Amino acid sequence: MTVGTDSPAQARSAAPHAPEPPPDPGAQESPGADGATDSDGVKDSDASTASDAFAGVHPDDLPDGLVVADETGRVVCFNAAASRITAVPGDRALGLPLDQALPLEDLKGSRWWALTDPYGGLATRRGQPERNLLLPGGREVLVSARYVRERPTGPVRRVVVSLRGTEARRRTERSHAELIATVAHELRSPLTSVKGFTATLLAKWERFNDEQKRLMLETVDADAGRIKRLIAELLDISRIDSGRLEVRRQPVDIAAAIGRHVQVHTTGGQSPDRFFVRIRPQLPALWADPDKIDQILGNLLENAVRHGDGTVTIEVAPARTGDDGEEGTEVTVSDEGPGIPEESMSRVFTRFWRGSKRGGTGLGLYIVKGVVEAHGGTITVGRGPRGGAEFRFILPVGTPAHLI
């Protein structure tokens, strides 16, 4: 190791609505009484109500689909997002009975509006929670509904339906499935080894000499450590995703921590000359979680050794962080390998990204980013001065408030 310190769903036949109230003989007919709509896609008779309800926000401004039916069960609002999700033009939906404008079925093929009966059901119901339903053609959509009443048990005056696509949920489900598949794959190999060697030793203990027993037990120990690390990664991912990753700050000697990790690699067979460490002078005191710092350094050095070539350079220097110029510590890890393609750099810190086929779960850099950000720091990736990958993270000093 070299050390430097220089400074350089189908439609129902009948609409799900209550019988229309008889007309008021004394009421004057208005231009919108026959169900005509204005340019905004809302019936004239409901324009002021819609305006008040949306408080100046146009329905087409909403990111989710919005469908509103009046007290007769006919659609008075069908925004642009609803048209996009259902592939039904808004002007065609307006004035139709709700179940014809929005024909929905549950996953068993039952017509949803017939099941829920918003206008004729229990007077105490306030709506329907979000659930997966099917549009004509079998496309899934997330639907929730609210029943608007003038008094708690009065008749339904409006049914407000919210529509959302299922793409985001499907991406989450795919991500979880990938995680489960990755974990199952990564656990199978060491568990097979552990089970095989222990079963062999228990069954044929007397047939092996001490050296053979030691080799088997060392393999079991190494594979058990691999399983332990994978479980720790899964716990860290859970905490990062839920925002519950705790940081226990203590004074950290970053130079000593780097030295320990380099020694681990040289003890494991790497040449000491492969590592060059440069510690810049006048480093500020660093308060951080020592275990988390070890996790960051361990992942970055393992990444450089496994996927890079040539000399691995680790440089530590003082830095300024944030808009207020707070003192911090900057650590750069670079190698001389082929580097990361430009088109892949935006995906480096995502789950399951692998720079090569040289093993790994593809979770390490995702965890590194989460840990750095939990400390209030930032991390970036780029191309190093000698063409390889370069990771740079900056941590604020992080001095506890009671010591300032």
Tab-separated table of C-alpha atoms in Angstrom:
chain	number	residue	atom	x	y	z
A	1	MET	CA	0.000	0.000	0.000
A	2	THR	CA	1.367	3.387	-0.964
A	3	VAL	CA	0.465	6.353	1.208
A	4	GLY	CA	0.758	9.947	0.076
A	5	THR	CA	0.140	13.216	1.910
A	6	ASP	CA	0.856	15.726	-0.881
A	7	SER	CA	-1.535	18.551	-1.616
A	8	PRO	CA	-2.429	18.797	-5.236
A	9	ALA	CA	-64.976	-4.116	-17.569
A	10	GLN	CA	-68.677	-4.383	-19.527
A	11	ALA	CA	-71.572	-1.865	-19.263
A	12	ARG	CA	-74.778	-2.575	-17.322
A	13	SER	CA	-78.133	-2.215	-19.113
A	14	ALA	CA	-79.440	0.081	-16.396
A	15	ALA	CA	-77.642	3.023	-14.852
A	16	PRO	CA	-76.666	2.874	-11.149
A	17	HIS	CA	-78.685	5.909	-10.136
A	18	ALA	CA	-81.716	6.848	-8.146
A	19	PRO	CA	-84.941	7.785	-9.973
A	20	GLU	CA	-84.821	11.310	-11.286
A	21	PRO	CA	-86.816	13.790	-9.177
A	22	PRO	CA	-89.923	15.244	-10.881
A	23	PRO	CA	-89.377	18.613	-12.548
A	24	ASP	CA	-90.382	21.760	-10.708
A	25	PRO	CA	-93.325	23.310	-12.596
A	26	GLY	CA	-92.237	26.747	-11.448
A	27	ALA	CA	-88.694	26.434	-12.577
A	28	GLN	CA	-87.577	28.234	-15.708
A	29	GLU	CA	-85.800	26.138	-18.310
A	30	SER	CA	-82.137	27.016	-18.637
A	31	PRO	CA	-79.927	26.486	-21.688
A	32	GLY	CA	-78.173	23.628	-19.910
A	33	ALA	CA	-81.250	21.837	-18.656
A	34	ASP	CA	-81.151	19.260	-21.457
A	35	GLY	CA	-77.744	18.072	-20.346
A	36	ALA	CA	-75.616	20.308	-22.629
A	37	THR	CA	-72.059	20.795	-21.555
A	38	ASP	CA	-69.758	23.759	-21.666
A	39	SER	CA	-66.272	23.871	-23.140
A	40	ASP	CA	-64.778	22.531	-19.921
A	41	GLY	CA	-66.739	19.284	-20.157
A	42	VAL	CA	-69.051	20.098	-17.231
A	43	LYS	CA	-72.808	20.495	-17.564
A	44	ASP	CA	-73.895	24.122	-17.385
A	45	SER	CA	-76.206	23.349	-14.490
A	46	ASP	CA	-73.254	21.968	-12.551
A	47	ALA	CA	-70.643	24.532	-13.576
A	48	SER	CA	-70.800	26.623	-10.426
A	49	THR	CA	-70.836	23.536	-8.239
A	50	ALA	CA	-67.796	22.118	-10.010
A	51	SER	CA	-66.011	25.457	-9.743
A	52	ASP	CA	-66.626	25.606	-6.024
A	53	ALA	CA	-65.658	21.978	-5.544
A	54	PHE	CA	-62.325	22.298	-7.298
A	55	ALA	CA	-61.462	25.702	-5.810
A	56	GLY	CA	-59.997	27.023	-9.059
A	57	VAL	CA	-58.197	23.793	-10.038
A	58	HIS	CA	-59.294	22.467	-13.420
A	59	PRO	CA	-60.056	18.715	-13.422
A	60	ASP	CA	-57.635	18.221	-16.309
A	61	ASP	CA	-54.849	19.511	-14.054
A	62	LEU	CA	-55.194	16.491	-11.770
A	63	PRO	CA	-52.648	13.685	-12.260
A	64	ASP	CA	-55.219	10.976	-11.482
A	65	GLY	CA	-58.392	10.148	-13.368
A	66	LEU	CA	-61.485	11.913	-12.019
A	67	VAL	CA	-65.061	10.920	-12.839
A	68	VAL	CA	-68.014	12.653	-11.172
A	69	ALA	CA	-71.648	11.564	-11.466
A	70	ASP	CA	-74.560	13.724	-10.295
A	71	GLU	CA	-77.566	12.722	-8.193
A	72	THR	CA	-79.214	11.066	-11.229
A	73	GLY	CA	-76.174	8.855	-11.821
A	74	ARG	CA	-75.035	10.597	-14.995
A	75	VAL	CA	-71.473	11.693	-15.602
A	76	VAL	CA	-70.865	15.421	-15.287
A	77	CYS	CA	-67.062	15.372	-15.177
A	78	PHE	CA	-64.604	13.110	-16.977
A	79	ASN	CA	-61.140	14.598	-16.925
A	80	ALA	CA	-58.231	14.093	-19.313
A	81	ALA	CA	-56.454	11.582	-17.082
A	82	ALA	CA	-59.618	9.457	-16.929
A	83	SER	CA	-59.778	9.535	-20.734
A	84	ARG	CA	-56.152	8.460	-20.961
A	85	ILE	CA	-56.576	5.606	-18.475
A	86	THR	CA	-59.862	4.280	-19.895
A	87	ALA	CA	-59.323	5.206	-23.567
A	88	VAL	CA	-62.813	6.773	-23.550
A	89	PRO	CA	-63.067	10.352	-24.882
A	90	GLY	CA	-64.387	12.729	-22.285
A	91	ASP	CA	-67.032	14.267	-24.532
A	92	ARG	CA	-68.451	10.796	-25.214
A	93	ALA	CA	-68.625	9.932	-21.513
A	94	LEU	CA	-70.360	13.127	-20.385
A	95	GLY	CA	-74.092	12.634	-19.832
A	96	LEU	CA	-73.895	8.843	-19.873
A	97	PRO	CA	-74.970	6.737	-16.893
A	98	LEU	CA	-71.975	6.059	-14.709
A	99	ASP	CA	-71.883	2.324	-15.383
A	100	GLN	CA	-71.885	2.916	-19.153
A	101	ALA	CA	-69.228	5.600	-19.115
A	102	LEU	CA	-67.095	3.575	-16.732
A	103	PRO	CA	-67.906	-0.151	-17.118
A	104	LEU	CA	-65.927	-1.890	-14.415
A	105	GLU	CA	-65.678	-5.505	-13.328
A	106	ASP	CA	-63.974	-7.053	-10.335
A	107	LEU	CA	-61.315	-9.720	-10.742
A	108	LYS	CA	-63.999	-12.436	-10.638
A	109	GLY	CA	-65.850	-10.916	-13.612
A	110	SER	CA	-68.752	-9.423	-11.626
A	111	ARG	CA	-70.034	-5.986	-12.628
A	112	TRP	CA	-68.777	-3.603	-9.970
A	113	TRP	CA	-71.531	-1.004	-10.055
A	114	ALA	CA	-74.186	-3.720	-9.635
A	115	LEU	CA	-72.301	-5.010	-6.597
A	116	THR	CA	-71.718	-1.652	-4.926
A	117	ASP	CA	-74.990	0.107	-5.909
A	118	PRO	CA	-73.885	3.563	-4.741
A	119	TYR	CA	-77.317	5.222	-5.088
A	120	GLY	CA	-79.528	2.426	-3.756
A	121	GLY	CA	-77.381	0.849	-1.065
A	122	LEU	CA	-77.101	1.531	2.634
A	123	ALA	CA	-77.514	5.194	3.489
A	124	THR	CA	-74.585	5.047	5.912
A	125	ARG	CA	-71.983	4.195	3.294
A	126	ARG	CA	-69.461	6.897	2.441
A	127	GLY	CA	-67.650	5.286	-0.472
A	128	GLN	CA	-65.435	2.422	-1.627
A	129	PRO	CA	-61.744	1.926	-0.756
A	130	GLU	CA	-59.169	1.608	-3.498
A	131	ARG	CA	-59.098	-1.759	-5.246
A	132	ASN	CA	-58.005	-3.408	-8.478
A	133	LEU	CA	-60.782	-3.532	-11.087
A	134	LEU	CA	-60.913	-4.377	-14.773
A	135	LEU	CA	-61.806	-2.190	-17.726
A	136	PRO	CA	-63.231	-3.664	-20.943
A	137	GLY	CA	-60.449	-5.664	-22.540
A	138	GLY	CA	-59.067	-6.802	-19.212
A	139	ARG	CA	-56.841	-3.839	-18.368
A	140	GLU	CA	-56.394	-3.315	-14.645
A	141	VAL	CA	-57.033	0.018	-12.963
A	142	LEU	CA	-57.023	1.186	-9.354
A	143	VAL	CA	-60.433	2.608	-8.416
A	144	SER	CA	-61.755	4.339	-5.307
A	145	ALA	CA	-65.089	6.138	-4.862
A	146	ARG	CA	-66.608	8.685	-2.526
A	147	TYR	CA	-70.354	9.146	-1.988
A	148	VAL	CA	-71.231	12.785	-1.330
A	149	ARG	CA	-74.362	13.395	0.755
A	150	GLU	CA	-75.829	16.653	2.032
A	151	ARG	CA	-76.508	14.990	5.382
A	152	PRO	CA	-75.073	11.775	6.883
A	153	THR	CA	-77.923	9.472	5.864
A	154	GLY	CA	-79.362	11.554	3.049
A	155	PRO	CA	-79.488	10.565	-0.623
A	156	VAL	CA	-76.288	10.520	-2.663
A	157	ARG	CA	-75.844	13.821	-4.492
A	158	ARG	CA	-72.574	12.999	-6.230
A	159	VAL	CA	-70.356	9.990	-6.749
A	160	VAL	CA	-66.703	10.946	-7.113
A	161	VAL	CA	-64.481	8.269	-8.605
A	162	SER	CA	-60.685	8.307	-8.659
A	163	LEU	CA	-58.765	6.258	-11.231
A	164	ARG	CA	-55.095	5.374	-11.260
A	165	GLY	CA	-53.029	3.148	-13.487
A	166	THR	CA	-51.318	0.118	-12.036
A	167	GLU	CA	-47.915	0.677	-13.648
A	168	ALA	CA	-46.235	2.021	-10.500
A	169	ARG	CA	-47.611	-0.783	-8.369
A	170	ARG	CA	-46.506	-3.345	-10.941
A	171	ARG	CA	-42.992	-1.882	-10.942
A	172	THR	CA	-42.903	-2.211	-7.159
A	173	GLU	CA	-44.163	-5.773	-7.340
A	174	ARG	CA	-41.546	-6.628	-9.971
A	175	SER	CA	-38.857	-5.080	-7.796
A	176	HIS	CA	-39.953	-7.156	-4.817
A	177	ALA	CA	-40.046	-10.284	-6.976
A	178	GLU	CA	-36.533	-9.570	-8.237
A	179	LEU	CA	-35.327	-9.055	-4.689
A	180	ILE	CA	-36.821	-12.364	-3.569
A	181	ALA	CA	-35.327	-14.175	-6.569
A	182	THR	CA	-31.906	-12.616	-5.953
A	183	VAL	CA	-31.948	-13.497	-2.269
A	184	ALA	CA	-33.050	-17.060	-3.001
A	185	HIS	CA	-30.250	-17.454	-5.547
A	186	GLU	CA	-27.581	-15.946	-3.317
A	187	LEU	CA	-28.649	-18.025	-0.293
A	188	ARG	CA	-28.857	-21.327	-2.155
A	189	SER	CA	-25.136	-21.670	-2.850
A	190	PRO	CA	-23.712	-21.043	0.660
A	191	LEU	CA	-26.533	-22.963	2.342
A	192	THR	CA	-25.840	-25.947	0.080
A	193	SER	CA	-22.187	-25.770	1.039
A	194	VAL	CA	-22.907	-25.449	4.756
A	195	LYS	CA	-25.401	-28.317	4.675
A	196	GLY	CA	-23.093	-30.532	2.614
A	197	PHE	CA	-19.986	-30.085	4.713
A	198	THR	CA	-21.743	-30.374	8.075
A	199	ALA	CA	-23.622	-33.488	6.963
A	200	THR	CA	-20.368	-35.019	5.712
A	201	LEU	CA	-18.498	-34.245	8.923
A	202	LEU	CA	-21.282	-35.615	11.105
A	203	ALA	CA	-21.556	-38.824	9.102
A	204	LYS	CA	-17.865	-39.503	8.475
A	205	TRP	CA	-16.000	-37.562	11.175
A	206	GLU	CA	-13.485	-40.342	11.857
A	207	ARG	CA	-12.478	-40.646	8.194
A	208	PHE	CA	-10.959	-37.175	7.963
A	209	ASN	CA	-7.728	-35.890	9.404
A	210	ASP	CA	-7.436	-32.605	11.281
A	211	GLU	CA	-6.335	-30.645	8.233
A	212	GLN	CA	-9.323	-31.824	6.188
A	213	LYS	CA	-11.697	-31.053	9.043
A	214	ARG	CA	-10.202	-27.580	9.397
A	215	LEU	CA	-10.629	-26.887	5.671
A	216	MET	CA	-14.278	-27.961	5.779
A	217	LEU	CA	-15.025	-25.906	8.886
A	218	GLU	CA	-13.301	-22.841	7.405
A	219	THR	CA	-15.493	-23.187	4.297
A	220	VAL	CA	-18.602	-23.480	6.474
A	221	ASP	CA	-17.517	-20.397	8.439
A	222	ALA	CA	-16.904	-18.375	5.272
A	223	ASP	CA	-20.284	-19.348	3.785
A	224	ALA	CA	-22.045	-18.579	7.068
A	225	GLY	CA	-20.420	-15.142	6.985
A	226	ARG	CA	-21.679	-14.656	3.416
A	227	ILE	CA	-25.238	-15.495	4.545
A	228	LYS	CA	-24.898	-13.078	7.464
A	229	ARG	CA	-23.782	-10.262	5.150
A	230	LEU	CA	-26.693	-10.889	2.780
A	231	ILE	CA	-29.190	-10.755	5.642
A	232	ALA	CA	-27.587	-7.508	6.832
A	233	GLU	CA	-27.974	-6.080	3.309
A	234	LEU	CA	-31.667	-6.994	3.270
A	235	LEU	CA	-32.224	-5.328	6.634
A	236	ASP	CA	-30.417	-2.204	5.434
A	237	ILE	CA	-32.552	-2.070	2.271
A	238	SER	CA	-35.698	-2.332	4.387
A	239	ARG	CA	-34.553	0.501	6.640
A	240	ILE	CA	-33.444	2.690	3.734
A	241	ASP	CA	-36.738	2.224	1.851
A	242	SER	CA	-38.781	3.027	4.968
A	243	GLY	CA	-36.579	5.953	6.077
A	244	ARG	CA	-35.680	4.208	9.343
A	245	LEU	CA	-31.922	3.850	8.887
A	246	GLU	CA	-30.374	5.018	12.150
A	247	VAL	CA	-27.009	6.784	12.339
A	248	ARG	CA	-25.134	6.623	15.651
A	249	ARG	CA	-22.511	9.348	15.387
A	250	GLN	CA	-19.080	8.997	16.950
A	251	PRO	CA	-15.661	10.454	16.109
A	252	VAL	CA	-14.317	8.525	13.117
A	253	ASP	CA	-10.694	8.260	12.000
A	254	ILE	CA	-11.341	7.892	8.287
A	255	ALA	CA	-7.670	7.303	7.446
A	256	ALA	CA	-7.438	4.425	9.913
A	257	ALA	CA	-10.671	2.948	8.590
A	258	ILE	CA	-9.282	2.985	5.033
A	259	GLY	CA	-6.061	1.351	6.255
A	260	ARG	CA	-8.024	-1.504	7.823
A	261	HIS	CA	-9.939	-2.197	4.623
A	262	VAL	CA	-6.801	-2.141	2.486
A	263	GLN	CA	-5.177	-4.582	4.892
A	264	VAL	CA	-8.143	-6.948	4.558
A	265	HIS	CA	-7.624	-7.048	0.783
A	266	THR	CA	-3.844	-7.496	0.999
A	267	THR	CA	-4.277	-10.269	3.562
A	268	GLY	CA	-6.735	-11.890	1.163
A	269	GLY	CA	-4.106	-12.057	-1.586
A	270	GLN	CA	-4.088	-8.647	-3.264
A	271	SER	CA	-0.715	-7.019	-3.811
A	272	PRO	CA	-0.016	-4.059	-1.503
A	273	ASP	CA	1.213	-2.143	-4.544
A	274	ARG	CA	-2.283	-2.233	-6.012
A	275	PHE	CA	-3.487	0.361	-3.469
A	276	PHE	CA	-2.465	3.995	-3.290
A	277	VAL	CA	-3.817	6.050	-0.395
A	278	ARG	CA	-3.466	9.822	-0.300
A	279	ILE	CA	-4.543	11.665	2.859
A	280	ARG	CA	-4.700	15.417	2.445
A	281	PRO	CA	-3.683	17.524	5.456
A	282	GLN	CA	-5.978	19.529	7.747
A	283	LEU	CA	-8.921	17.130	7.640
A	284	PRO	CA	-11.835	18.301	9.791
A	285	ALA	CA	-13.077	16.091	12.616
A	286	LEU	CA	-15.675	13.650	11.324
A	287	TRP	CA	-18.634	12.488	13.392
A	288	ALA	CA	-20.331	9.519	11.754
A	289	ASP	CA	-21.465	5.958	12.382
A	290	PRO	CA	-18.245	3.877	12.323
A	291	ASP	CA	-20.029	0.701	11.245
A	292	LYS	CA	-21.772	2.527	8.397
A	293	ILE	CA	-18.491	4.119	7.273
A	294	ASP	CA	-16.932	0.659	7.195
A	295	GLN	CA	-19.893	-0.483	5.100
A	296	ILE	CA	-19.377	2.340	2.593
A	297	LEU	CA	-15.634	1.804	2.305
A	298	GLY	CA	-15.986	-1.969	2.143
A	299	ASN	CA	-18.464	-1.825	-0.734
A	300	LEU	CA	-16.519	0.764	-2.733
A	301	LEU	CA	-13.168	-0.996	-2.356
A	302	GLU	CA	-14.703	-4.395	-3.114
A	303	ASN	CA	-16.300	-2.876	-6.213
A	304	ALA	CA	-12.969	-1.404	-7.368
A	305	VAL	CA	-11.023	-4.614	-6.747
A	306	ARG	CA	-13.599	-6.964	-8.284
A	307	HIS	CA	-14.687	-4.927	-11.307
A	308	GLY	CA	-11.693	-2.650	-11.915
A	309	ASP	CA	-8.075	-3.133	-12.914
A	310	GLY	CA	-4.725	-1.575	-12.089
A	311	THR	CA	-4.101	0.641	-9.102
A	312	VAL	CA	-6.966	1.470	-6.760
A	313	THR	CA	-6.554	5.037	-5.527
A	314	ILE	CA	-8.225	6.226	-2.330
A	315	GLU	CA	-7.982	9.920	-1.619
A	316	VAL	CA	-9.274	11.785	1.431
A	317	ALA	CA	-9.481	15.576	1.437
A	318	PRO	CA	-11.311	18.379	3.254
A	319	ALA	CA	-14.412	19.680	1.472
A	320	ARG	CA	-17.297	22.093	1.755
A	321	THR	CA	-20.843	20.737	1.754
A	322	GLY	CA	-24.280	22.253	1.237
A	323	ASP	CA	-25.265	25.811	0.403
A	324	ASP	CA	-23.874	27.089	3.692
A	325	GLY	CA	-20.388	25.759	3.013
A	326	GLU	CA	-20.272	23.487	6.049
A	327	GLU	CA	-17.008	21.659	6.578
A	328	GLY	CA	-16.885	18.079	5.454
A	329	THR	CA	-14.731	15.185	4.331
A	330	GLU	CA	-14.436	14.044	0.720
A	331	VAL	CA	-13.405	10.472	-0.108
A	332	THR	CA	-12.631	9.381	-3.675
A	333	VAL	CA	-12.140	5.767	-4.770
A	334	SER	CA	-11.006	5.201	-8.352
A	335	ASP	CA	-9.448	2.412	-10.408
A	336	GLU	CA	-7.820	1.934	-13.812
A	337	GLY	CA	-10.305	-0.529	-15.295
A	338	PRO	CA	-12.648	-0.079	-18.260
A	339	GLY	CA	-14.917	2.199	-16.233
A	340	ILE	CA	-18.679	2.505	-16.402
A	341	PRO	CA	-20.390	3.271	-19.723
A	342	GLU	CA	-21.875	6.740	-19.860
A	343	GLU	CA	-25.370	5.397	-20.500
A	344	SER	CA	-25.194	3.261	-17.341
A	345	MET	CA	-24.057	5.899	-14.867
A	346	SER	CA	-27.598	6.992	-14.034
A	347	ARG	CA	-28.410	3.412	-12.939
A	348	VAL	CA	-25.340	2.658	-10.863
A	349	PHE	CA	-27.028	3.350	-7.513
A	350	THR	CA	-30.237	1.474	-8.321
A	351	ARG	CA	-31.092	-1.995	-7.064
A	352	PHE	CA	-29.599	-4.993	-8.861
A	353	TRP	CA	-27.259	-2.960	-11.065
A	354	ARG	CA	-24.176	-4.966	-11.926
A	355	GLY	CA	-21.221	-3.537	-13.775
A	356	SER	CA	-20.016	-6.946	-14.896
A	357	LYS	CA	-20.721	-10.660	-14.536
A	358	ARG	CA	-18.197	-11.118	-11.776
A	359	GLY	CA	-20.749	-11.932	-9.082
A	360	GLY	CA	-22.433	-9.870	-6.397
A	361	THR	CA	-26.055	-9.172	-5.613
A	362	GLY	CA	-26.204	-5.751	-7.245
A	363	LEU	CA	-27.368	-4.250	-3.932
A	364	GLY	CA	-24.114	-2.841	-2.558
A	365	LEU	CA	-24.059	0.546	-4.285
A	366	TYR	CA	-27.775	1.041	-3.587
A	367	ILE	CA	-27.007	0.577	0.104
A	368	VAL	CA	-23.944	2.849	-0.089
A	369	LYS	CA	-26.032	5.695	-1.488
A	370	GLY	CA	-28.673	5.202	1.219
A	371	VAL	CA	-26.081	5.210	3.991
A	372	VAL	CA	-24.291	8.300	2.673
A	373	GLU	CA	-27.571	10.200	2.379
A	374	ALA	CA	-28.580	9.095	5.889
A	375	HIS	CA	-25.469	10.971	7.066
A	376	GLY	CA	-26.563	14.077	5.153
A	377	GLY	CA	-23.933	13.534	2.484
A	378	THR	CA	-23.835	13.049	-1.270
A	379	ILE	CA	-22.231	10.478	-3.575
A	380	THR	CA	-21.478	10.653	-7.292
A	381	VAL	CA	-19.953	8.408	-9.922
A	382	GLY	CA	-17.855	9.363	-12.918
A	383	ARG	CA	-14.780	8.467	-14.899
A	384	GLY	CA	-11.445	8.592	-13.124
A	385	PRO	CA	-8.297	10.337	-14.396
A	386	ARG	CA	-6.966	7.010	-15.734
A	387	GLY	CA	-10.192	5.863	-17.343
A	388	GLY	CA	-11.656	3.687	-14.613
A	389	ALA	CA	-14.687	4.217	-12.422
A	390	GLU	CA	-14.481	6.963	-9.816
A	391	PHE	CA	-16.793	7.162	-6.801
A	392	ARG	CA	-16.745	10.293	-4.680
A	393	PHE	CA	-18.731	10.792	-1.496
A	394	ILE	CA	-18.791	13.825	0.760
A	395	LEU	CA	-19.879	13.698	4.382
A	396	PRO	CA	-20.565	16.764	6.544
A	397	VAL	CA	-18.644	17.015	9.794
A	398	GLY	CA	-21.846	16.005	11.619
A	399	THR	CA	-20.832	17.314	15.013
A	400	PRO	CA	-23.630	16.646	17.560
A	401	ALA	CA	-25.557	19.777	18.504
A	402	HIS	CA	-24.604	19.570	22.194
A	403	LEU	CA	-20.923	19.859	21.263
A	404	ILE	CA	-21.255	22.923	19.047
